[in-house]
Amino acid sequence: MEDSAAAVDELRSLTADFVGGLAFRDLCIEPLAAVGEVLGIPCVSPLTARTTRNKDLCRNRLRQAGLPQPASLLAEGRAEALEFLHETAPGPWIIKPRDGMGSADVDLVRSPAELESALLGRPDGKPFLIEEFVSGPEYSAEGLVLHGRPAVVALTQKSVGPRFVETGHRIPADFSATQEEGVCEQVQKAVSAVGLTHGFFHVEFWMTGAGVVLGEIHARPGGAFIPTMTEYVRPGMELYGIYVDDALGAESVHIPALTRSAGMRHIIVEPPGRLVSVSGWEDAHSSPELIAAGLAVGPGDEITQVSWSADRHGFIVVGGASGEEVDTRLDRIRDRITFEVSPAQ
C-alpha cells in the first residue's frame, strides 16, 4: 500500500498483535513508517524512511558519518545545475529524480550542452539530483538488522546495461576476504548512520580505484530474486524466518555458511518492434539448474527500448557451485531462447 493514511486505517482495523513490519517496494516504505509510528510497531522510522527515500538526504547523512560520497546537489533548475557543473568540472555527471526507483529518468551528462537535453521532459519546478558520476563496477549488500546491529548476509555483483538499467546479478561477488571485510564495515556504518534499527536493507555501492563509494540505501530487501539467491547460497537459511525470530526476541540467530553461488539474468529482447515468435523457452525452462524463470512478453507484443527496470522482458535464475559455473549456465540457457522481432517501421 502506497498511501500512508490508508495504510494506517487498514492496519488499525485489524485485531492483531504486531511484532514488526516490512516493506518490499520503495513506495511502501514511508507508509510503513507511518503505520509503525501510529501503532507502535517496531519497523523503519519516519525519519529513516524519508532519508533513504530521498537520495540527497541520504548522501548528506553519509557524508556526515565520514563515508566517501560523490559531490551532489539538489537543484531547483537549470541555473543551479549549470553552476554545479562548472564547480565540479570536468565531469561527467548523473541527473536523476531525488526519490526515483528502477533507474527511471537517469541521464549521463558530459557537458553543459547535454544538460539541456537531459532536462527536457522533467517536471517544471520539481527539484532533481545532480551528482558526480562514480566510475567502477556496481554491487549491492544484502542484510538485515539483528538485535539492533546491521548484519550483511550477501554481497551481490551487478551487470548494468544502457541507461544504467540492471541486467543481472550474481551472489557472491568476486571479492577477496579483505575486500569483503572492508565493504561490510562501511555498509554497517552506513545503515546505522541513516538510523535503520529494524528490518532488511539493500545497499548499493561501487568499487572504485580509491575504494568503496556507497550509493543508495534501501530499507527493504533487494529485488530481482536477490533474497531467493541469498537463501540458495546459504543452504538452510530462511531470511524471513530470521527476521521473525529477531522480532520475537530470540537470543541468537544462526546464519548458515555461504557454500554455493547463484545468479540471475534479465532477458532483453532486441531490436524494438513487434514480437513475432519465441522459440526454445520450454526447453530452457526445463533446465535442472534453473531456480526461477519468467517471460513478460509473447507473440504480438510490442517490444520497446528498455529505459527503466519495468521495461525488461523476462528473467532466468540459476544456481551452481561457483560464480564461473553460474555464469556458464546463464549463458547456455539464454542462448537456447530465440526471439523473432519484426522491426518497427
XYZ file of N, CA and C in Angstrom, residues 113-279:
501
model
N 25.960 21.287 -22.759
C 25.030 21.068 -23.871
C 24.166 19.839 -23.623
N 24.762 18.777 -23.081
C 23.995 17.576 -22.782
C 23.043 17.796 -21.602
N 23.382 18.750 -20.737
C 22.483 19.064 -19.633
C 21.140 19.543 -20.160
N 21.161 20.354 -21.210
C 19.926 20.894 -21.763
C 18.988 19.773 -22.190
N 19.511 18.783 -22.910
C 18.657 17.689 -23.376
C 18.199 16.806 -22.220
N 19.043 16.660 -21.191
C 18.679 15.826 -20.045
C 17.540 16.439 -19.237
N 17.425 17.776 -19.277
C 16.377 18.446 -18.508
C 15.042 18.492 -19.245
N 15.061 18.200 -20.554
C 13.818 18.207 -21.317
C 12.882 17.116 -20.790
N 11.651 17.474 -20.601
C 10.658 16.498 -20.158
C 10.574 16.317 -18.662
N 11.508 16.882 -17.920
C 11.419 16.781 -16.468
C 10.398 17.799 -15.950
N 9.669 17.463 -14.894
C 8.604 18.361 -14.411
C 9.151 19.723 -14.003
N 8.504 20.774 -14.467
C 8.902 22.136 -14.097
C 8.673 22.354 -12.603
N 9.659 22.978 -11.960
C 9.522 23.324 -10.558
C 9.795 22.188 -9.594
N 10.112 20.997 -10.113
C 10.404 19.873 -9.230
C 11.913 19.689 -9.131
N 12.481 19.734 -7.923
C 13.937 19.587 -7.776
C 14.417 18.231 -8.297
N 15.653 18.200 -8.747
C 16.268 16.963 -9.219
C 17.678 16.885 -8.661
N 18.199 15.700 -8.593
C 19.543 15.487 -8.055
C 20.558 15.458 -9.189
N 21.636 16.208 -9.026
C 22.754 16.141 -9.954
C 24.000 15.844 -9.138
N 24.796 14.880 -9.607
C 25.964 14.462 -8.838
C 27.072 13.974 -9.756
N 28.277 13.940 -9.217
C 29.415 13.431 -9.969
C 29.203 11.961 -10.303
N 29.559 11.577 -11.518
C 29.469 10.183 -11.928
C 30.562 9.382 -11.230
N 30.183 8.250 -10.652
C 31.139 7.372 -9.980
C 31.501 6.240 -10.940
N 32.773 6.131 -11.254
C 33.237 5.119 -12.194
C 33.720 3.881 -11.445
N 33.199 2.738 -11.831
C 33.621 1.489 -11.201
C 32.509 0.464 -11.242
N 32.833 -0.819 -11.054
C 31.808 -1.869 -11.044
C 30.793 -1.641 -9.938
N 29.552 -2.040 -10.197
C 28.468 -1.843 -9.233
C 28.151 -3.137 -8.477
N 27.814 -2.963 -7.208
C 27.495 -4.084 -6.337
C 26.361 -3.676 -5.394
N 25.899 -4.632 -4.622
C 24.986 -4.306 -3.526
C 25.239 -5.243 -2.362
N 24.874 -4.786 -1.176
C 24.993 -5.580 0.046
C 23.592 -5.865 0.557
N 23.361 -7.131 0.905
C 22.049 -7.553 1.380
C 22.158 -7.916 2.859
N 21.172 -7.512 3.640
C 21.245 -7.859 5.048
C 20.020 -7.439 5.813
N 20.091 -7.606 7.105
C 19.016 -7.199 7.992
C 19.602 -6.829 9.346
N 18.848 -6.058 10.093
C 19.300 -5.601 11.402
C 18.871 -6.627 12.440
N 19.844 -7.188 13.151
C 19.584 -8.201 14.185
C 20.050 -7.666 15.535
N 19.163 -7.681 16.526
C 19.471 -7.143 17.857
C 20.003 -5.717 17.754
N 19.469 -4.954 16.783
C 19.852 -3.562 16.629
C 21.140 -3.329 15.866
N 21.775 -4.394 15.369
C 23.042 -4.248 14.648
C 22.910 -4.780 13.225
N 23.397 -4.036 12.214
C 23.297 -4.493 10.827
C 24.157 -5.738 10.592
N 23.571 -6.739 9.935
C 24.287 -7.964 9.583
C 24.206 -8.155 8.079
N 25.350 -8.183 7.400
C 25.400 -8.404 5.956
C 25.401 -9.910 5.702
N 24.481 -10.377 4.878
C 24.392 -11.814 4.605
C 24.797 -12.166 3.181
N 24.949 -11.167 2.304
C 25.395 -11.444 0.930
C 25.906 -10.164 0.285
N 26.886 -10.327 -0.600
C 27.369 -9.245 -1.446
C 27.096 -9.646 -2.890
N 26.413 -8.768 -3.614
C 25.909 -9.080 -4.941
C 26.666 -8.310 -6.010
N 27.081 -9.009 -7.047
C 27.753 -8.394 -8.189
C 26.706 -8.094 -9.255
N 26.744 -6.878 -9.812
C 25.731 -6.462 -10.777
C 26.299 -6.321 -12.178
N 25.431 -6.473 -13.170
C 25.742 -6.055 -14.531
C 24.698 -5.017 -14.928
N 25.138 -4.016 -15.678
C 24.289 -2.867 -15.991
C 24.324 -2.609 -17.484
N 23.159 -2.308 -18.065
C 23.059 -2.021 -19.484
C 22.862 -0.543 -19.751
N 22.353 -0.208 -20.935
C 22.103 1.196 -21.278
C 21.173 1.864 -20.268
N 21.394 3.140 -20.040
C 20.618 3.965 -19.115
C 20.673 3.420 -17.689
N 21.730 2.652 -17.395
C 22.015 2.179 -16.033
C 20.971 1.194 -15.510
N 20.196 0.593 -16.406
C 19.228 -0.423 -16.003
C 19.980 -1.729 -15.734
N 19.723 -2.322 -14.576
C 20.423 -3.551 -14.205
C 19.986 -4.707 -15.102
N 20.967 -5.469 -15.570
C 20.681 -6.585 -16.472
C 20.972 -7.940 -15.837
N 21.566 -7.960 -14.648
C 21.828 -9.231 -13.989
C 22.498 -9.052 -12.644
N 22.506 -10.154 -11.864
C 23.125 -10.166 -10.541
C 23.757 -11.535 -10.304
N 24.792 -11.534 -9.478
C 25.367 -12.814 -9.059
C 25.832 -12.717 -7.616
N 25.556 -13.778 -6.835
C 25.976 -13.882 -5.442
C 26.789 -15.162 -5.286
N 27.963 -15.104 -4.630
C 28.582 -13.907 -4.041
C 29.372 -13.123 -5.078
N 29.655 -11.863 -4.760
C 30.511 -11.039 -5.606
C 31.950 -11.529 -5.527
N 32.723 -11.201 -6.537
C 34.122 -11.641 -6.606
C 35.016 -10.717 -5.782
N 34.988 -10.874 -4.468
C 35.815 -10.077 -3.575
C 36.771 -10.980 -2.809
N 37.930 -10.427 -2.473
C 38.824 -11.120 -1.549
C 38.253 -10.999 -0.142
N 38.787 -11.793 0.777
C 38.316 -11.724 2.167
C 38.548 -10.339 2.750
N 39.676 -9.708 2.390
C 39.976 -8.369 2.894
C 39.003 -7.338 2.339
N 38.711 -7.427 1.030
C 37.753 -6.509 0.424
C 36.367 -6.683 1.042
N 35.967 -7.920 1.230
C 34.653 -8.194 1.807
C 34.531 -7.604 3.213
N 35.574 -7.739 3.988
C 35.560 -7.186 5.343
C 35.407 -5.672 5.310
N 36.146 -5.019 4.398
C 36.059 -3.566 4.286
C 34.694 -3.093 3.826
N 34.113 -3.801 2.859
C 32.778 -3.452 2.374
C 31.757 -3.574 3.498
N 31.779 -4.704 4.197
C 30.798 -4.934 5.269
C 30.912 -3.874 6.359
N 32.123 -3.476 6.669
C 32.320 -2.449 7.702
C 31.668 -1.138 7.290
N 31.862 -0.731 6.018
C 31.273 0.528 5.569
C 29.758 0.441 5.465
N 29.259 -0.699 4.992
C 27.817 -0.873 4.867
C 27.151 -0.823 6.238
N 27.727 -1.494 7.199
C 27.159 -1.481 8.554
C 27.162 -0.070 9.131
N 28.227 0.671 8.885
C 28.297 2.044 9.369
C 27.233 2.910 8.692
N 27.021 2.675 7.395
C 26.040 3.463 6.653
C 24.618 3.170 7.107
N 24.298 1.902 7.309
C 22.959 1.518 7.743
C 22.653 2.138 9.111
N 23.631 2.119 9.991
C 23.449 2.744 11.301
C 23.328 4.261 11.168
N 24.082 4.847 10.229
C 24.068 6.305 10.066
C 22.699 6.824 9.645
N 21.971 6.064 8.821
C 20.647 6.529 8.395
C 19.562 6.163 9.404
N 19.951 5.483 10.487
C 19.010 5.218 11.571
C 18.152 3.985 11.413
N 18.577 3.050 10.560
C 17.775 1.837 10.372
C 18.052 0.872 11.521
N 17.023 0.574 12.306
C 17.187 -0.257 13.507
C 16.374 -1.552 13.449
N 15.552 -1.707 12.412
C 14.751 -2.913 12.268
C 14.633 -3.276 10.790
N 14.525 -4.562 10.515
C 14.190 -4.999 9.167
C 15.371 -5.169 8.234
N 15.056 -5.223 6.945
C 16.031 -5.537 5.903
C 16.674 -4.272 5.342
N 17.817 -4.477 4.692
C 18.435 -3.395 3.925
C 19.057 -3.940 2.649
N 19.101 -3.065 1.658
C 19.712 -3.348 0.353
C 20.530 -2.106 0.020
N 21.853 -2.212 0.103
C 22.742 -1.056 -0.028
C 23.553 -1.187 -1.311
N 23.437 -0.200 -2.183
C 24.173 -0.208 -3.445
C 25.500 0.521 -3.273
N 26.529 0.026 -3.983
C 27.835 0.674 -3.892
C 28.678 0.366 -5.122
N 29.733 1.167 -5.265
C 30.715 0.968 -6.326
C 32.059 0.622 -5.694
N 32.851 -0.140 -6.432
C 34.237 -0.360 -6.045
C 35.106 0.447 -7.009
N 35.705 1.511 -6.518
C 36.499 2.414 -7.345
C 37.984 2.212 -7.062
N 38.810 2.929 -7.822
C 40.243 2.852 -7.580
C 40.624 3.349 -6.201
N 39.792 4.210 -5.627
C 40.066 4.746 -4.292
C 39.373 3.956 -3.188
N 38.594 2.944 -3.566
C 37.904 2.142 -2.564
C 36.396 2.168 -2.740
N 35.678 1.833 -1.691
C 34.219 1.717 -1.725
C 33.568 3.099 -1.692
N 32.603 3.305 -2.589
C 31.761 4.501 -2.550
C 30.317 4.020 -2.481
N 29.624 4.396 -1.430
C 28.255 3.940 -1.227
C 27.278 4.736 -2.069
N 26.261 4.030 -2.576
C 25.208 4.670 -3.347
C 23.935 4.747 -2.530
N 22.843 4.243 -3.095
C 21.558 4.339 -2.429
C 21.423 3.282 -1.326
N 20.682 3.649 -0.281
C 20.353 2.720 0.803
C 18.844 2.523 0.797
N 18.419 1.273 0.709
C 17.004 0.942 0.670
C 16.624 0.194 1.945
N 15.554 0.638 2.587
C 15.089 -0.004 3.813
C 14.101 -1.120 3.467
N 14.579 -2.055 2.672
C 13.770 -3.173 2.189
C 14.717 -4.252 1.670
N 14.195 -5.470 1.424
C 15.045 -6.473 0.773
C 15.329 -6.074 -0.675
N 16.397 -6.613 -1.252
C 16.685 -6.393 -2.651
C 15.620 -7.020 -3.528
N 15.500 -6.512 -4.761
C 14.560 -7.085 -5.715
C 15.250 -8.107 -6.607
N 14.587 -8.435 -7.720
C 15.172 -9.298 -8.746
C 15.675 -10.634 -8.195
N 14.888 -11.261 -7.312
C 15.187 -12.584 -6.756
C 16.444 -12.616 -5.893
N 16.903 -11.452 -5.436
C 18.092 -11.441 -4.578
C 17.856 -12.206 -3.275
N 16.715 -12.056 -2.583
C 16.503 -12.869 -1.376
C 16.514 -14.371 -1.672
N 15.909 -14.786 -2.779
C 15.903 -16.203 -3.158
C 17.318 -16.710 -3.381
N 18.124 -15.917 -4.087
C 19.505 -16.326 -4.338
C 20.318 -16.345 -3.051
N 20.040 -15.407 -2.148
C 20.749 -15.364 -0.871
C 20.482 -16.627 -0.068
N 19.256 -17.078 -0.066
C 18.938 -18.315 0.642
C 19.578 -19.519 -0.035
N 19.663 -19.498 -1.360
C 20.268 -20.626 -2.082
C 21.746 -20.773 -1.741
N 22.462 -19.644 -1.696
C 23.909 -19.732 -1.488
C 24.265 -20.075 -0.048
N 23.295 -19.898 0.859
C 23.484 -20.289 2.269
C 22.450 -21.372 2.593
N 22.704 -22.619 2.213
C 21.707 -23.684 2.395
C 21.213 -23.757 3.840
N 19.888 -23.814 3.974
C 19.277 -23.897 5.291
C 18.848 -22.564 5.865
N 19.200 -21.462 5.194
C 18.826 -20.150 5.716
C 17.426 -19.759 5.256
N 16.618 -19.260 6.179
C 15.307 -18.709 5.871
C 15.323 -17.244 6.296
N 15.515 -16.354 5.323
C 15.699 -14.936 5.627
C 14.547 -14.359 6.447
N 13.321 -14.638 6.028
C 12.189 -14.042 6.729
C 11.957 -14.727 8.070
N 12.355 -15.975 8.180
C 12.323 -16.645 9.470
C 13.296 -16.018 10.449
N 14.481 -15.651 9.950
C 15.464 -14.964 10.790
C 14.900 -13.635 11.276
N 14.230 -12.906 10.366
C 13.637 -11.626 10.755
C 12.591 -11.824 11.855
N 11.719 -12.812 11.679
C 10.654 -13.054 12.662
C 11.258 -13.474 14.001
N 12.271 -14.348 13.963
C 12.917 -14.769 15.213
C 13.467 -13.565 15.966
N 14.119 -12.666 15.241
C 14.686 -11.479 15.885
C 13.574 -10.577 16.422
N 12.501 -10.418 15.634
C 11.390 -9.570 16.074
C 10.726 -10.123 17.335
N 10.749 -11.455 17.468
C 10.154 -12.084 18.638
C 11.103 -12.136 19.833
N 12.338 -11.614 19.634
C 13.269 -11.523 20.744
C 14.148 -12.733 20.950
N 14.361 -13.543 19.908
C 15.241 -14.702 20.038
C 16.625 -14.256 20.495
N 17.223 -15.002 21.399
C 18.519 -14.622 21.969
C 19.629 -14.656 20.930
N 19.589 -15.617 20.029
C 20.620 -15.713 18.994
C 19.991 -16.209 17.703
N 20.584 -15.804 16.605
C 20.102 -16.209 15.288
C 21.264 -16.821 14.527
N 21.088 -18.044 14.032
C 22.136 -18.739 13.293
C 22.052 -18.395 11.812
N 23.159 -17.937 11.228
C 23.239 -17.667 9.797
C 24.117 -18.744 9.169
N 23.555 -19.663 8.364
C 24.326 -20.751 7.760
C 25.468 -20.245 6.886
N 26.463 -21.070 6.689
C 27.642 -20.702 5.894
C 27.280 -20.551 4.416
N 28.027 -19.695 3.746
C 27.857 -19.492 2.306
C 28.704 -20.543 1.579
N 28.048 -21.453 0.852
C 28.772 -22.569 0.222
C 28.493 -22.702 -1.260
N 27.562 -21.912 -1.802
C 27.211 -22.055 -3.211
C 27.122 -20.682 -3.873
N 26.792 -20.676 -5.151
C 26.647 -19.432 -5.904
C 25.316 -19.446 -6.644
N 24.803 -18.273 -6.942
C 23.557 -18.144 -7.701
C 23.610 -16.871 -8.529
N 22.861 -16.859 -9.609
C 22.855 -15.671 -10.456
C 21.568 -15.550 -11.227
N 21.266 -14.341 -11.661
C 20.082 -14.108 -12.479
C 20.441 -13.208 -13.646
N 19.746 -13.412 -14.741
C 19.958 -12.622 -15.947
C 18.613 -12.114 -16.434
N 18.512 -10.806 -16.625
C 17.306 -10.255 -17.223
C 17.348 -10.487 -18.731
N 16.203 -10.811 -19.293
C 16.093 -11.006 -20.735
C 15.721 -9.678 -21.377
N 16.548 -9.252 -22.311
C 16.301 -8.023 -23.057
C 16.146 -8.410 -24.524
N 14.957 -8.201 -25.075
C 14.686 -8.548 -26.469
C 15.005 -7.351 -27.355
N 15.720 -7.595 -28.434
C 16.072 -6.536 -29.392
C 15.902 -7.089 -30.808
N 15.676 -6.180 -31.780
C 15.501 -4.727 -31.688
C 14.053 -4.388 -31.341
N 13.760 -3.104 -31.122
C 12.372 -2.711 -30.910
C 11.506 -3.082 -32.122
N 10.265 -3.392 -31.873
C 9.361 -3.774 -32.962
C 8.233 -4.620 -32.436
N 7.709 -5.508 -33.274
C 6.619 -6.401 -32.899
C 7.164 -7.818 -32.770
N 6.925 -8.446 -31.616
C 7.418 -9.800 -31.379
C 6.587 -10.787 -32.191
N 7.270 -11.530 -33.066
C 6.601 -12.480 -33.949
C 6.517 -13.854 -33.305
N 7.648 -14.330 -32.729
C 7.651 -15.677 -32.160
C 8.747 -15.803 -31.105
N 8.573 -16.793 -30.228
C 9.573 -17.149 -29.224
C 9.818 -18.646 -29.346
N 11.074 -19.042 -29.469
C 11.389 -20.466 -29.549
C 12.454 -20.810 -28.514
